[in-house]
């Protein structure tokens, strides 16, 4: 029966803990929204990693040109080809390179190391190096140029005698360390390879008046395919490009001597 206006109305009041409120509903929705946000972030991370690790067609190919195209603009330069280094040496110089553009770059790199070594200051070892790396048709001309380049006057500037021997108690250092290569005009018969290098030159020891110093330069080596290997037919050298030297304390004469005696060089392969 409907209540009249004069009859009292009964109100039921719930305990405070049992009453629902907008604030409580808002708090209850927070864990669900936080969980959804975490799931979205994880999904985006998985997709990003998958895209970053995706291998594009042609990456890792054995040609220098393909590697250059894959990494253009990365600042890292052409990627290594993945080919194994050659397995034979003559006079300590790797030989028997593949008849490919990366093979020619490998040959040029190792020939640059040989030309910049301390062995070039000794007549017998210099002639052995030239005979190993030179195109037979260019052998005489290269030997004449290099004999002139490593003349007694040149030896004196480096502080050694005519056979590359330093004064007693000192160690002669002459090392070329390739940083990178690039080739141009490749054909099955020949190619020109630029080898960007840094080098260490000087006399290590307490009484040295020509301390070991660093130099940056680029060697341009012209190679010909002789039917069984890449061989040197011509070369030239220009200074640089040189980076800004670091703010780094120079090693002592004793430390340099120890490093030269303890650390060997490398054979290189593209």
Tab-separated table of C-alpha atoms in Angstrom:
chain	number	residue	atom	x	y	z
A	1	UNK	CA	0.000	0.000	0.000
A	2	UNK	CA	1.452	3.372	-0.899
A	3	UNK	CA	2.677	5.459	1.964
A	4	UNK	CA	0.986	8.706	2.658
A	5	UNK	CA	2.898	11.897	3.166
A	6	UNK	CA	2.122	11.736	6.914
A	7	UNK	CA	3.602	8.238	7.417
A	8	UNK	CA	7.263	7.953	8.328
A	9	UNK	CA	9.679	6.500	5.715
A	10	UNK	CA	12.285	3.864	6.604
A	11	UNK	CA	15.817	4.211	5.232
A	12	UNK	CA	18.358	1.396	5.212
A	13	UNK	CA	21.985	2.579	5.677
A	14	UNK	CA	24.730	0.092	4.745
A	15	UNK	CA	27.922	-0.131	6.796
A	16	UNK	CA	30.673	2.097	5.481
A	17	UNK	CA	32.852	-0.862	4.425
A	18	UNK	CA	30.074	-2.300	2.276
A	19	UNK	CA	29.156	0.865	0.431
A	20	UNK	CA	30.471	1.203	-3.115
A	21	UNK	CA	31.798	4.549	-4.277
A	22	UNK	CA	33.213	6.067	-7.510
A	23	UNK	CA	36.636	6.242	-5.858
A	24	UNK	CA	36.593	2.500	-5.049
A	25	UNK	CA	35.520	1.584	-8.573
A	26	UNK	CA	38.329	3.755	-9.964
A	27	UNK	CA	40.883	2.015	-7.739
A	28	UNK	CA	39.631	-1.397	-8.810
A	29	UNK	CA	40.117	-0.513	-12.504
A	30	UNK	CA	43.750	0.575	-12.089
A	31	UNK	CA	45.357	-2.952	-11.977
A	32	UNK	CA	43.547	-3.950	-15.171
A	33	UNK	CA	44.739	-0.857	-17.043
A	34	UNK	CA	48.309	-1.314	-15.757
A	35	UNK	CA	48.311	-4.938	-16.962
A	36	UNK	CA	47.065	-3.900	-20.405
A	37	UNK	CA	49.786	-1.224	-20.652
A	38	UNK	CA	52.502	-3.774	-19.802
A	39	UNK	CA	51.191	-6.197	-22.431
A	40	UNK	CA	51.215	-3.454	-25.096
A	41	UNK	CA	54.817	-2.455	-24.262
A	42	UNK	CA	56.048	-6.085	-24.354
A	43	UNK	CA	54.335	-6.669	-27.704
A	44	UNK	CA	55.941	-3.557	-29.216
A	45	UNK	CA	59.395	-4.616	-27.952
A	46	UNK	CA	59.041	-8.093	-29.469
A	47	UNK	CA	58.045	-6.616	-32.842
A	48	UNK	CA	60.942	-4.117	-32.779
A	49	UNK	CA	63.514	-6.825	-31.969
A	50	UNK	CA	62.170	-9.069	-34.725
A	51	UNK	CA	62.486	-6.256	-37.289
A	52	UNK	CA	66.017	-5.335	-36.141
A	53	UNK	CA	67.232	-8.935	-36.387
A	54	UNK	CA	65.656	-9.639	-39.750
A	55	UNK	CA	68.242	-10.681	-42.390
A	56	UNK	CA	67.788	-8.811	-45.634
A	57	UNK	CA	68.333	-10.552	-48.992
A	58	UNK	CA	71.939	-10.317	-50.148
A	59	UNK	CA	73.422	-9.612	-46.700
A	60	UNK	CA	76.542	-11.612	-45.944
A	61	UNK	CA	77.267	-12.153	-49.632
A	62	UNK	CA	80.824	-12.860	-50.671
A	63	UNK	CA	81.210	-9.794	-52.868
A	64	UNK	CA	82.531	-6.477	-51.707
A	65	UNK	CA	79.852	-4.576	-53.657
A	66	UNK	CA	76.954	-6.403	-52.033
A	67	UNK	CA	78.301	-5.796	-48.552
A	68	UNK	CA	78.788	-2.111	-49.324
A	69	UNK	CA	75.193	-1.750	-50.510
A	70	UNK	CA	73.781	-3.539	-47.449
A	71	UNK	CA	75.580	-1.245	-45.029
A	72	UNK	CA	75.575	2.025	-46.935
A	73	UNK	CA	75.225	4.981	-44.610
A	74	UNK	CA	75.911	2.917	-41.479
A	75	UNK	CA	79.372	4.428	-40.977
A	76	UNK	CA	80.830	0.949	-40.483
A	77	UNK	CA	82.152	0.495	-44.015
A	78	UNK	CA	81.913	-2.701	-46.062
A	79	UNK	CA	81.322	-5.809	-44.001
A	80	UNK	CA	83.838	-8.678	-44.041
A	81	UNK	CA	83.008	-11.226	-46.715
A	82	UNK	CA	83.245	-14.176	-44.367
A	83	UNK	CA	85.759	-15.979	-46.599
A	84	UNK	CA	88.487	-17.913	-44.839
A	85	UNK	CA	92.075	-16.567	-45.017
A	86	UNK	CA	94.370	-18.209	-47.521
A	87	UNK	CA	96.245	-21.229	-46.218
A	88	UNK	CA	99.630	-20.892	-47.947
A	89	UNK	CA	102.545	-18.507	-47.467
A	90	UNK	CA	105.766	-17.728	-49.343
A	91	UNK	CA	108.513	-15.855	-47.465
A	92	UNK	CA	105.977	-15.367	-44.684
A	93	UNK	CA	103.503	-13.624	-47.016
A	94	UNK	CA	100.074	-15.176	-47.646
A	95	UNK	CA	99.567	-16.296	-51.245
A	96	UNK	CA	96.973	-18.143	-53.314
A	97	UNK	CA	94.075	-15.690	-53.145
A	98	UNK	CA	90.632	-16.343	-54.651
A	99	UNK	CA	89.983	-14.968	-58.146
A	100	UNK	CA	87.394	-12.543	-56.753
A	101	UNK	CA	87.200	-8.906	-55.737
A	102	UNK	CA	87.433	-9.741	-51.990
A	103	UNK	CA	90.391	-11.973	-52.868
A	104	UNK	CA	92.140	-9.038	-54.541
A	105	UNK	CA	91.470	-6.843	-51.502
A	106	UNK	CA	92.949	-9.521	-49.233
A	107	UNK	CA	96.054	-9.683	-51.419
A	108	UNK	CA	96.472	-5.898	-51.462
A	109	UNK	CA	96.120	-5.707	-47.679
A	110	UNK	CA	98.778	-8.323	-46.998
A	111	UNK	CA	101.076	-6.851	-49.637
A	112	UNK	CA	100.746	-3.451	-47.938
A	113	UNK	CA	101.861	-5.045	-44.664
A	114	UNK	CA	104.869	-6.610	-46.389
A	115	UNK	CA	105.905	-3.371	-48.118
A	116	UNK	CA	105.751	-1.490	-44.822
A	117	UNK	CA	107.709	-4.014	-42.765
A	118	UNK	CA	111.202	-3.665	-41.325
A	119	UNK	CA	112.334	-6.450	-43.684
A	120	UNK	CA	112.153	-3.983	-46.574
A	121	UNK	CA	115.202	-2.187	-45.158
A	122	UNK	CA	117.417	-5.255	-45.797
A	123	UNK	CA	118.402	-5.881	-49.406
A	124	UNK	CA	118.077	-9.665	-49.433
A	125	UNK	CA	114.730	-9.792	-47.628
A	126	UNK	CA	113.408	-6.860	-49.701
A	127	UNK	CA	114.188	-8.675	-52.947
A	128	UNK	CA	112.517	-11.809	-51.567
A	129	UNK	CA	109.359	-9.861	-50.717
A	130	UNK	CA	109.219	-8.218	-54.143
A	131	UNK	CA	109.722	-11.545	-55.920
A	132	UNK	CA	106.831	-13.004	-53.896
A	133	UNK	CA	104.247	-10.278	-54.434
A	134	UNK	CA	105.152	-8.811	-57.853
A	135	UNK	CA	103.600	-9.557	-61.215
A	136	UNK	CA	106.489	-11.199	-63.133
A	137	UNK	CA	106.120	-8.646	-65.929
A	138	UNK	CA	106.515	-5.779	-63.460
A	139	UNK	CA	109.157	-7.342	-61.217
A	140	UNK	CA	112.209	-5.483	-62.540
A	141	UNK	CA	110.532	-2.080	-62.470
A	142	UNK	CA	109.130	-2.568	-58.958
A	143	UNK	CA	112.445	-3.770	-57.604
A	144	UNK	CA	114.233	-0.739	-59.047
A	145	UNK	CA	111.730	1.683	-57.533
A	146	UNK	CA	111.753	0.017	-54.133
A	147	UNK	CA	115.551	-0.257	-54.025
A	148	UNK	CA	115.643	3.471	-54.628
A	149	UNK	CA	112.929	4.101	-52.050
A	150	UNK	CA	114.838	2.154	-49.394
A	151	UNK	CA	118.178	3.790	-50.197
A	152	UNK	CA	120.977	4.388	-47.635
A	153	UNK	CA	119.678	7.943	-47.271
A	154	UNK	CA	116.235	6.636	-46.337
A	155	UNK	CA	117.744	4.201	-43.850
A	156	UNK	CA	119.701	7.020	-42.223
A	157	UNK	CA	116.521	9.074	-41.775
A	158	UNK	CA	115.021	6.163	-39.864
A	159	UNK	CA	118.165	5.774	-37.759
A	160	UNK	CA	119.327	2.382	-39.129
A	161	UNK	CA	122.253	1.275	-41.273
A	162	UNK	CA	122.059	0.137	-44.898
A	163	UNK	CA	120.878	-3.307	-43.803
A	164	UNK	CA	118.185	-2.025	-41.468
A	165	UNK	CA	120.141	-2.630	-38.271
A	166	UNK	CA	119.586	-0.125	-35.427
A	167	UNK	CA	122.266	1.122	-33.051
A	168	UNK	CA	123.135	-1.272	-30.223
A	169	UNK	CA	120.557	-1.316	-27.461
A	170	UNK	CA	117.722	-0.004	-29.641
A	171	UNK	CA	114.874	-1.773	-31.462
A	172	UNK	CA	113.854	-0.708	-34.949
A	173	UNK	CA	110.079	-0.556	-35.469
A	174	UNK	CA	108.429	-0.433	-38.892
A	175	UNK	CA	104.900	-1.806	-39.047
A	176	UNK	CA	101.959	-1.120	-41.327
A	177	UNK	CA	98.497	-1.809	-39.909
A	178	UNK	CA	95.657	-1.758	-42.470
A	179	UNK	CA	92.423	-0.146	-41.322
A	180	UNK	CA	90.274	-0.757	-44.401
A	181	UNK	CA	90.215	-1.309	-48.158
A	182	UNK	CA	88.206	-0.281	-51.177
A	183	UNK	CA	88.579	-1.402	-54.771
A	184	UNK	CA	87.744	0.224	-58.095
A	185	UNK	CA	87.637	-0.844	-61.719
A	186	UNK	CA	87.491	-4.551	-60.921
A	187	UNK	CA	87.732	-6.961	-63.856
A	188	UNK	CA	88.787	-10.568	-64.083
A	189	UNK	CA	92.230	-9.384	-65.214
A	190	UNK	CA	93.003	-6.578	-62.805
A	191	UNK	CA	91.872	-4.168	-60.116
A	192	UNK	CA	93.051	-1.141	-58.174
A	193	UNK	CA	92.818	-1.367	-54.376
A	194	UNK	CA	93.225	1.477	-51.893
A	195	UNK	CA	94.445	0.377	-48.466
A	196	UNK	CA	93.975	2.889	-45.660
A	197	UNK	CA	96.719	2.304	-43.103
A	198	UNK	CA	98.285	3.475	-39.919
A	199	UNK	CA	101.941	2.780	-39.266
A	200	UNK	CA	104.485	2.684	-36.460
A	201	UNK	CA	108.003	3.869	-37.256
A	202	UNK	CA	111.068	4.697	-35.178
A	203	UNK	CA	113.650	3.428	-32.719
A	204	UNK	CA	112.503	2.073	-29.364
A	205	UNK	CA	114.897	2.332	-26.452
A	206	UNK	CA	116.135	4.560	-23.656
A	207	UNK	CA	118.689	6.424	-25.793
A	208	UNK	CA	116.539	6.795	-28.904
A	209	UNK	CA	116.655	10.118	-30.710
A	210	UNK	CA	113.935	8.912	-33.117
A	211	UNK	CA	111.147	7.650	-30.827
A	212	UNK	CA	108.429	5.435	-32.275
A	213	UNK	CA	105.611	7.541	-33.714
A	214	UNK	CA	102.361	6.938	-35.577
A	215	UNK	CA	101.540	7.894	-39.150
A	216	UNK	CA	98.407	7.592	-41.312
A	217	UNK	CA	98.554	7.044	-45.073
A	218	UNK	CA	96.836	5.363	-48.012
A	219	UNK	CA	98.530	2.895	-50.340
A	220	UNK	CA	97.072	2.365	-53.808
A	221	UNK	CA	98.029	-1.025	-55.206
A	222	UNK	CA	97.352	-2.104	-58.789
A	223	UNK	CA	96.962	-5.885	-59.049
A	224	UNK	CA	96.864	-8.267	-61.999
A	225	UNK	CA	95.510	-11.794	-62.115
A	226	UNK	CA	98.392	-13.945	-63.332
A	227	UNK	CA	96.410	-17.123	-63.819
A	228	UNK	CA	96.955	-18.473	-60.314
A	229	UNK	CA	97.108	-15.466	-57.997
A	230	UNK	CA	96.779	-11.696	-57.615
A	231	UNK	CA	100.140	-9.959	-58.023
A	232	UNK	CA	101.360	-6.376	-57.654
A	233	UNK	CA	101.996	-4.406	-60.844
A	234	UNK	CA	102.184	-0.835	-59.482
A	235	UNK	CA	101.790	1.175	-56.289
A	236	UNK	CA	101.594	4.729	-54.943
A	237	UNK	CA	101.307	6.345	-51.527
A	238	UNK	CA	99.615	9.480	-50.191
A	239	UNK	CA	99.416	10.886	-46.681
A	240	UNK	CA	96.234	10.523	-44.598
A	241	UNK	CA	93.415	10.657	-43.889
A	242	UNK	CA	94.533	11.048	-40.271
A	243	UNK	CA	92.128	11.226	-37.312
A	244	UNK	CA	92.564	13.658	-34.441
A	245	UNK	CA	95.110	12.179	-32.011
A	246	UNK	CA	93.681	11.215	-28.615
A	247	UNK	CA	94.548	12.854	-25.336
A	248	UNK	CA	96.488	9.784	-24.236
A	249	UNK	CA	99.749	9.453	-22.356
A	250	UNK	CA	102.581	8.123	-24.491
A	251	UNK	CA	104.172	4.840	-23.457
A	252	UNK	CA	107.691	4.729	-22.119
A	253	UNK	CA	110.561	3.493	-24.287
A	254	UNK	CA	110.629	0.276	-22.255
A	255	UNK	CA	106.903	-0.326	-22.769
A	256	UNK	CA	107.160	0.221	-26.538
A	257	UNK	CA	110.144	-2.125	-26.814
A	258	UNK	CA	108.290	-4.807	-24.852
A	259	UNK	CA	105.152	-4.438	-26.987
A	260	UNK	CA	107.091	-4.734	-30.243
A	261	UNK	CA	108.863	-7.876	-29.031
A	262	UNK	CA	105.756	-9.524	-27.555
A	263	UNK	CA	102.976	-8.660	-30.015
A	264	UNK	CA	103.130	-10.198	-33.489
A	265	UNK	CA	101.455	-8.977	-36.652
A	266	UNK	CA	98.469	-10.363	-38.557
A	267	UNK	CA	97.509	-11.850	-41.871
A	268	UNK	CA	94.425	-10.188	-43.334
A	269	UNK	CA	91.489	-11.403	-45.380
A	270	UNK	CA	88.312	-9.732	-46.636
